[in-house]
JSON list of C-alpha atoms in Angstrom, two decimals:
[
{"chain": "A", "resi": 1, "resn": "MET", "atom": "CA", "xyz": [14.40, 7.48, 7.47]},
{"chain": "A", "resi": 2, "resn": "LYS", "atom": "CA", "xyz": [13.57, 9.09, 10.78]},
{"chain": "A", "resi": 3, "resn": "LYS", "atom": "CA", "xyz": [15.67, 8.18, 13.82]},
{"chain": "A", "resi": 4, "resn": "GLY", "atom": "CA", "xyz": [14.61, 4.95, 15.52]},
{"chain": "A", "resi": 5, "resn": "LEU", "atom": "CA", "xyz": [12.66, 3.72, 12.48]},
{"chain": "A", "resi": 6, "resn": "GLU", "atom": "CA", "xyz": [13.49, 0.77, 10.27]},
{"chain": "A", "resi": 7, "resn": "ALA", "atom": "CA", "xyz": [11.85, -0.24, 6.99]},
{"chain": "A", "resi": 8, "resn": "ARG", "atom": "CA", "xyz": [12.06, -3.97, 6.38]},
{"chain": "A", "resi": 9, "resn": "LEU", "atom": "CA", "xyz": [10.94, -6.14, 3.44]},
{"chain": "A", "resi": 10, "resn": "VAL", "atom": "CA", "xyz": [9.21, -9.27, 4.70]},
{"chain": "A", "resi": 11, "resn": "SER", "atom": "CA", "xyz": [6.95, -12.02, 3.41]},
{"chain": "A", "resi": 12, "resn": "ALA", "atom": "CA", "xyz": [3.16, -11.87, 3.68]},
{"chain": "A", "resi": 13, "resn": "ALA", "atom": "CA", "xyz": [3.44, -14.69, 6.24]},
{"chain": "A", "resi": 14, "resn": "ASN", "atom": "CA", "xyz": [5.42, -12.44, 8.69]},
{"chain": "A", "resi": 15, "resn": "LYS", "atom": "CA", "xyz": [3.66, -12.45, 12.07]},
{"chain": "A", "resi": 16, "resn": "GLN", "atom": "CA", "xyz": [4.07, -8.67, 12.62]},
{"chain": "A", "resi": 17, "resn": "PHE", "atom": "CA", "xyz": [2.53, -7.98, 9.19]},
{"chain": "A", "resi": 18, "resn": "GLN", "atom": "CA", "xyz": [-0.34, -10.35, 9.91]},
{"chain": "A", "resi": 19, "resn": "GLY", "atom": "CA", "xyz": [-0.91, -8.55, 13.21]},
{"chain": "A", "resi": 20, "resn": "LEU", "atom": "CA", "xyz": [-1.28, -5.24, 11.37]},
{"chain": "A", "resi": 21, "resn": "GLU", "atom": "CA", "xyz": [-3.57, -6.98, 8.85]},
{"chain": "A", "resi": 22, "resn": "ARG", "atom": "CA", "xyz": [-5.95, -7.98, 11.65]},
{"chain": "A", "resi": 23, "resn": "GLU", "atom": "CA", "xyz": [-6.07, -4.34, 12.81]},
{"chain": "A", "resi": 24, "resn": "ASN", "atom": "CA", "xyz": [-6.70, -3.02, 9.31]},
{"chain": "A", "resi": 25, "resn": "LYS", "atom": "CA", "xyz": [-10.41, -3.46, 8.68]},
{"chain": "A", "resi": 26, "resn": "SER", "atom": "CA", "xyz": [-10.37, -1.88, 5.20]},
{"chain": "A", "resi": 27, "resn": "GLN", "atom": "CA", "xyz": [-9.54, -5.10, 3.33]},
{"chain": "A", "resi": 28, "resn": "THR", "atom": "CA", "xyz": [-12.92, -6.74, 3.81]},
{"chain": "A", "resi": 29, "resn": "GLY", "atom": "CA", "xyz": [-16.09, -6.77, 1.80]},
{"chain": "A", "resi": 30, "resn": "ALA", "atom": "CA", "xyz": [-16.75, -7.25, -1.89]},
{"chain": "A", "resi": 31, "resn": "TYR", "atom": "CA", "xyz": [-13.07, -7.22, -2.95]},
{"chain": "A", "resi": 32, "resn": "GLN", "atom": "CA", "xyz": [-11.65, -9.34, -0.17]},
{"chain": "A", "resi": 33, "resn": "GLU", "atom": "CA", "xyz": [-10.76, -12.11, -2.60]},
{"chain": "A", "resi": 34, "resn": "HIS", "atom": "CA", "xyz": [-8.95, -9.69, -4.91]},
{"chain": "A", "resi": 35, "resn": "TYR", "atom": "CA", "xyz": [-6.85, -8.33, -2.04]},
{"chain": "A", "resi": 36, "resn": "LYS", "atom": "CA", "xyz": [-5.45, -11.68, -0.92]},
{"chain": "A", "resi": 37, "resn": "LEU", "atom": "CA", "xyz": [-1.64, -11.70, -0.94]},
{"chain": "A", "resi": 38, "resn": "ASP", "atom": "CA", "xyz": [0.46, -14.61, -2.06]},
{"chain": "A", "resi": 39, "resn": "ASP", "atom": "CA", "xyz": [4.17, -15.41, -1.74]},
{"chain": "A", "resi": 40, "resn": "GLU", "atom": "CA", "xyz": [4.87, -13.23, -4.80]},
{"chain": "A", "resi": 41, "resn": "ALA", "atom": "CA", "xyz": [3.77, -10.05, -3.04]},
{"chain": "A", "resi": 42, "resn": "THR", "atom": "CA", "xyz": [6.35, -7.54, -1.79]},
{"chain": "A", "resi": 43, "resn": "VAL", "atom": "CA", "xyz": [5.58, -6.44, 1.77]},
{"chain": "A", "resi": 44, "resn": "CYS", "atom": "CA", "xyz": [7.21, -3.62, 3.69]},
{"chain": "A", "resi": 45, "resn": "LEU", "atom": "CA", "xyz": [6.99, -3.09, 7.46]},
{"chain": "A", "resi": 46, "resn": "LEU", "atom": "CA", "xyz": [7.91, 0.08, 9.27]},
{"chain": "A", "resi": 47, "resn": "LEU", "atom": "CA", "xyz": [9.29, -0.75, 12.71]},
{"chain": "A", "resi": 48, "resn": "ARG", "atom": "CA", "xyz": [9.93, 1.45, 15.72]},
{"chain": "A", "resi": 49, "resn": "ASP", "atom": "CA", "xyz": [11.91, -0.28, 18.47]},
{"chain": "A", "resi": 50, "resn": "ASN", "atom": "CA", "xyz": [11.26, -3.56, 16.68]},
{"chain": "A", "resi": 51, "resn": "GLN", "atom": "CA", "xyz": [7.46, -3.05, 16.87]},
{"chain": "A", "resi": 52, "resn": "ALA", "atom": "CA", "xyz": [5.46, -2.86, 13.61]},
{"chain": "A", "resi": 53, "resn": "ILE", "atom": "CA", "xyz": [3.73, 0.50, 13.29]},
{"chain": "A", "resi": 54, "resn": "ALA", "atom": "CA", "xyz": [2.95, 0.60, 9.57]},
{"chain": "A", "resi": 55, "resn": "CYS", "atom": "CA", "xyz": [2.88, -1.61, 6.52]},
{"chain": "A", "resi": 56, "resn": "GLY", "atom": "CA", "xyz": [2.20, -1.75, 2.80]},
{"chain": "A", "resi": 57, "resn": "ALA", "atom": "CA", "xyz": [2.52, -4.22, -0.02]},
{"chain": "A", "resi": 58, "resn": "PHE", "atom": "CA", "xyz": [2.36, -4.53, -3.77]},
{"chain": "A", "resi": 59, "resn": "ARG", "atom": "CA", "xyz": [1.99, -7.28, -6.32]},
{"chain": "A", "resi": 60, "resn": "LEU", "atom": "CA", "xyz": [2.86, -7.27, -9.95]},
{"chain": "A", "resi": 61, "resn": "MET", "atom": "CA", "xyz": [-0.11, -6.83, -12.26]},
{"chain": "A", "resi": 62, "resn": "ASP", "atom": "CA", "xyz": [1.93, -7.16, -15.46]},
{"chain": "A", "resi": 63, "resn": "GLU", "atom": "CA", "xyz": [5.44, -6.31, -16.66]},
{"chain": "A", "resi": 64, "resn": "GLU", "atom": "CA", "xyz": [4.92, -2.55, -16.17]},
{"chain": "A", "resi": 65, "resn": "ARG", "atom": "CA", "xyz": [2.46, -2.15, -13.29]},
{"chain": "A", "resi": 66, "resn": "ALA", "atom": "CA", "xyz": [2.55, -2.94, -9.60]},
{"chain": "A", "resi": 67, "resn": "GLU", "atom": "CA", "xyz": [-0.66, -2.71, -7.57]},
{"chain": "A", "resi": 68, "resn": "LEU", "atom": "CA", "xyz": [-0.32, -1.10, -4.18]},
{"chain": "A", "resi": 69, "resn": "LEU", "atom": "CA", "xyz": [-2.17, -2.94, -1.39]},
{"chain": "A", "resi": 70, "resn": "ARG", "atom": "CA", "xyz": [-2.45, -2.92, 2.38]},
{"chain": "A", "resi": 71, "resn": "LEU", "atom": "CA", "xyz": [-1.08, 0.55, 3.15]},
{"chain": "A", "resi": 72, "resn": "TYR", "atom": "CA", "xyz": [-1.82, 0.93, 6.85]},
{"chain": "A", "resi": 73, "resn": "VAL", "atom": "CA", "xyz": [-0.47, 2.98, 9.71]},
{"chain": "A", "resi": 74, "resn": "LYS", "atom": "CA", "xyz": [-1.53, 2.32, 13.30]},
{"chain": "A", "resi": 75, "resn": "PRO", "atom": "CA", "xyz": [-3.81, 5.17, 14.43]},
{"chain": "A", "resi": 76, "resn": "GLU", "atom": "CA", "xyz": [-1.44, 6.42, 17.14]},
{"chain": "A", "resi": 77, "resn": "HIS", "atom": "CA", "xyz": [1.36, 6.78, 14.57]},
{"chain": "A", "resi": 78, "resn": "ARG", "atom": "CA", "xyz": [-0.54, 8.67, 11.87]},
{"chain": "A", "resi": 79, "resn": "LYS", "atom": "CA", "xyz": [0.20, 12.20, 10.65]},
{"chain": "A", "resi": 80, "resn": "LYS", "atom": "CA", "xyz": [3.96, 11.65, 11.01]},
{"chain": "A", "resi": 81, "resn": "GLY", "atom": "CA", "xyz": [4.89, 10.80, 7.43]},
{"chain": "A", "resi": 82, "resn": "HIS", "atom": "CA", "xyz": [4.99, 7.03, 7.90]},
{"chain": "A", "resi": 83, "resn": "ALA", "atom": "CA", "xyz": [2.61, 6.28, 5.01]},
{"chain": "A", "resi": 84, "resn": "LYS", "atom": "CA", "xyz": [4.89, 8.22, 2.70]},
{"chain": "A", "resi": 85, "resn": "GLN", "atom": "CA", "xyz": [7.94, 6.33, 4.00]},
{"chain": "A", "resi": 86, "resn": "ILE", "atom": "CA", "xyz": [6.26, 3.00, 3.22]},
{"chain": "A", "resi": 87, "resn": "LEU", "atom": "CA", "xyz": [5.16, 4.20, -0.19]},
{"chain": "A", "resi": 88, "resn": "ASP", "atom": "CA", "xyz": [8.69, 5.45, -1.01]},
{"chain": "A", "resi": 89, "resn": "ALA", "atom": "CA", "xyz": [10.16, 2.07, -0.11]},
{"chain": "A", "resi": 90, "resn": "LEU", "atom": "CA", "xyz": [7.55, 0.15, -2.10]},
{"chain": "A", "resi": 91, "resn": "GLU", "atom": "CA", "xyz": [7.86, 2.39, -5.14]},
{"chain": "A", "resi": 92, "resn": "LEU", "atom": "CA", "xyz": [11.62, 1.95, -5.15]},
{"chain": "A", "resi": 93, "resn": "GLN", "atom": "CA", "xyz": [11.29, -1.81, -4.83]},
{"chain": "A", "resi": 94, "resn": "ALA", "atom": "CA", "xyz": [8.75, -1.87, -7.70]},
{"chain": "A", "resi": 95, "resn": "MET", "atom": "CA", "xyz": [11.21, 0.06, -9.89]},
{"chain": "A", "resi": 96, "resn": "PHE", "atom": "CA", "xyz": [13.92, -2.50, -9.01]},
{"chain": "A", "resi": 97, "resn": "GLN", "atom": "CA", "xyz": [11.52, -5.16, -10.29]},
{"chain": "A", "resi": 98, "resn": "GLY", "atom": "CA", "xyz": [11.13, -3.30, -13.58]},
{"chain": "A", "resi": 99, "resn": "CYS", "atom": "CA", "xyz": [7.78, -1.57, -13.04]},
{"chain": "A", "resi": 100, "resn": "THR", "atom": "CA", "xyz": [7.12, 1.84, -14.51]},
{"chain": "A", "resi": 101, "resn": "ASN", "atom": "CA", "xyz": [3.77, 2.48, -12.78]},
{"chain": "A", "resi": 102, "resn": "MET", "atom": "CA", "xyz": [2.25, 1.91, -9.33]},
{"chain": "A", "resi": 103, "resn": "VAL", "atom": "CA", "xyz": [-1.54, 1.65, -9.34]},
{"chain": "A", "resi": 104, "resn": "LEU", "atom": "CA", "xyz": [-4.09, 1.41, -6.57]},
{"chain": "A", "resi": 105, "resn": "ALA", "atom": "CA", "xyz": [-7.80, 1.40, -5.87]},
{"chain": "A", "resi": 106, "resn": "VAL", "atom": "CA", "xyz": [-9.24, 3.50, -3.10]},
{"chain": "A", "resi": 107, "resn": "GLY", "atom": "CA", "xyz": [-12.75, 4.08, -1.80]},
{"chain": "A", "resi": 108, "resn": "LYS", "atom": "CA", "xyz": [-14.42, 7.20, -3.15]},
{"chain": "A", "resi": 109, "resn": "ASN", "atom": "CA", "xyz": [-15.25, 8.25, 0.41]},
{"chain": "A", "resi": 110, "resn": "ALA", "atom": "CA", "xyz": [-11.68, 7.70, 1.73]},
{"chain": "A", "resi": 111, "resn": "LYS", "atom": "CA", "xyz": [-10.84, 11.38, 1.34]},
{"chain": "A", "resi": 112, "resn": "GLU", "atom": "CA", "xyz": [-7.77, 11.35, 3.62]},
{"chain": "A", "resi": 113, "resn": "ALA", "atom": "CA", "xyz": [-6.22, 8.50, 1.68]},
{"chain": "A", "resi": 114, "resn": "ARG", "atom": "CA", "xyz": [-7.07, 10.06, -1.68]},
{"chain": "A", "resi": 115, "resn": "ASN", "atom": "CA", "xyz": [-5.53, 13.37, -0.57]},
{"chain": "A", "resi": 116, "resn": "LEU", "atom": "CA", "xyz": [-2.32, 11.58, 0.45]},
{"chain": "A", "resi": 117, "resn": "TYR", "atom": "CA", "xyz": [-2.02, 9.70, -2.85]},
{"chain": "A", "resi": 118, "resn": "GLN", "atom": "CA", "xyz": [-2.80, 12.80, -4.92]},
{"chain": "A", "resi": 119, "resn": "SER", "atom": "CA", "xyz": [-0.21, 14.83, -2.95]},
{"chain": "A", "resi": 120, "resn": "LEU", "atom": "CA", "xyz": [2.30, 12.15, -3.97]},
{"chain": "A", "resi": 121, "resn": "GLU", "atom": "CA", "xyz": [1.53, 12.51, -7.70]},
{"chain": "A", "resi": 122, "resn": "TYR", "atom": "CA", "xyz": [-1.01, 9.66, -8.05]},
{"chain": "A", "resi": 123, "resn": "ARG", "atom": "CA", "xyz": [-3.61, 10.57, -10.69]},
{"chain": "A", "resi": 124, "resn": "ASP", "atom": "CA", "xyz": [-7.04, 9.18, -11.57]},
{"chain": "A", "resi": 125, "resn": "VAL", "atom": "CA", "xyz": [-7.05, 6.44, -14.23]},
{"chain": "A", "resi": 126, "resn": "ARG", "atom": "CA", "xyz": [-9.69, 4.23, -15.76]},
{"chain": "A", "resi": 127, "resn": "ALA", "atom": "CA", "xyz": [-10.65, 1.39, -13.41]},
{"chain": "A", "resi": 128, "resn": "TRP", "atom": "CA", "xyz": [-9.56, -2.11, -14.19]},
{"chain": "A", "resi": 129, "resn": "ALA", "atom": "CA", "xyz": [-11.20, -5.42, -13.25]},
{"chain": "A", "resi": 130, "resn": "PRO", "atom": "CA", "xyz": [-12.61, -6.07, -10.72]},
{"chain": "A", "resi": 131, "resn": "PHE", "atom": "CA", "xyz": [-13.19, -2.33, -10.01]},
{"chain": "A", "resi": 132, "resn": "ALA", "atom": "CA", "xyz": [-14.55, -1.29, -13.43]},
{"chain": "A", "resi": 133, "resn": "GLY", "atom": "CA", "xyz": [-18.09, -0.02, -13.12]},
{"chain": "A", "resi": 134, "resn": "ASP", "atom": "CA", "xyz": [-18.00, 0.35, -9.32]},
{"chain": "A", "resi": 135, "resn": "GLY", "atom": "CA", "xyz": [-18.89, 3.94, -8.52]},
{"chain": "A", "resi": 136, "resn": "LYS", "atom": "CA", "xyz": [-17.58, 3.58, -4.98]},
{"chain": "A", "resi": 137, "resn": "ILE", "atom": "CA", "xyz": [-13.94, 2.95, -6.08]},
{"chain": "A", "resi": 138, "resn": "ILE", "atom": "CA", "xyz": [-11.41, 5.32, -7.66]},
{"chain": "A", "resi": 139, "resn": "CYS", "atom": "CA", "xyz": [-8.32, 3.94, -9.32]},
{"chain": "A", "resi": 140, "resn": "LEU", "atom": "CA", "xyz": [-5.10, 5.94, -9.28]},
{"chain": "A", "resi": 141, "resn": "SER", "atom": "CA", "xyz": [-1.70, 5.57, -10.93]},
{"chain": "A", "resi": 142, "resn": "LYS", "atom": "CA", "xyz": [1.74, 7.08, -10.57]},
{"chain": "A", "resi": 143, "resn": "GLU", "atom": "CA", "xyz": [4.57, 6.94, -13.07]},
{"chain": "A", "resi": 144, "resn": "LEU", "atom": "CA", "xyz": [7.70, 5.67, -11.36]},
{"chain": "A", "resi": 145, "resn": "VAL", "atom": "CA", "xyz": [10.87, 7.42, -12.47]}
]
């Protein structure tokens, strides 16, 4: 972890997480209902000087898979490795919960996000509901070891 940064697991009701949620406009539209988080979700905040600068979350899909949701870094903090830090923390937590794969859905036009995930060993997989048949969404998976 870089100096001055702290990764913290919190609930989806955390006020700093909810503040980042309001900034992150990507969780709207046709899949808004699918992306709702409940108390079972695992949420990670990245803090600098006690201010939330990035977040991510996952929920269990089944006994083996966790679905990554809500990966977001404030624009002024991007390109500094913070998304990878959040992903590393969430992947480790998913492994602690017994998961062997992390999966996610990303917009086909979100090239920067896709490049990040692919650089971190996420690979294309067949889409699952509700994304199956939607040509605008690509589903990715990574084996957690």
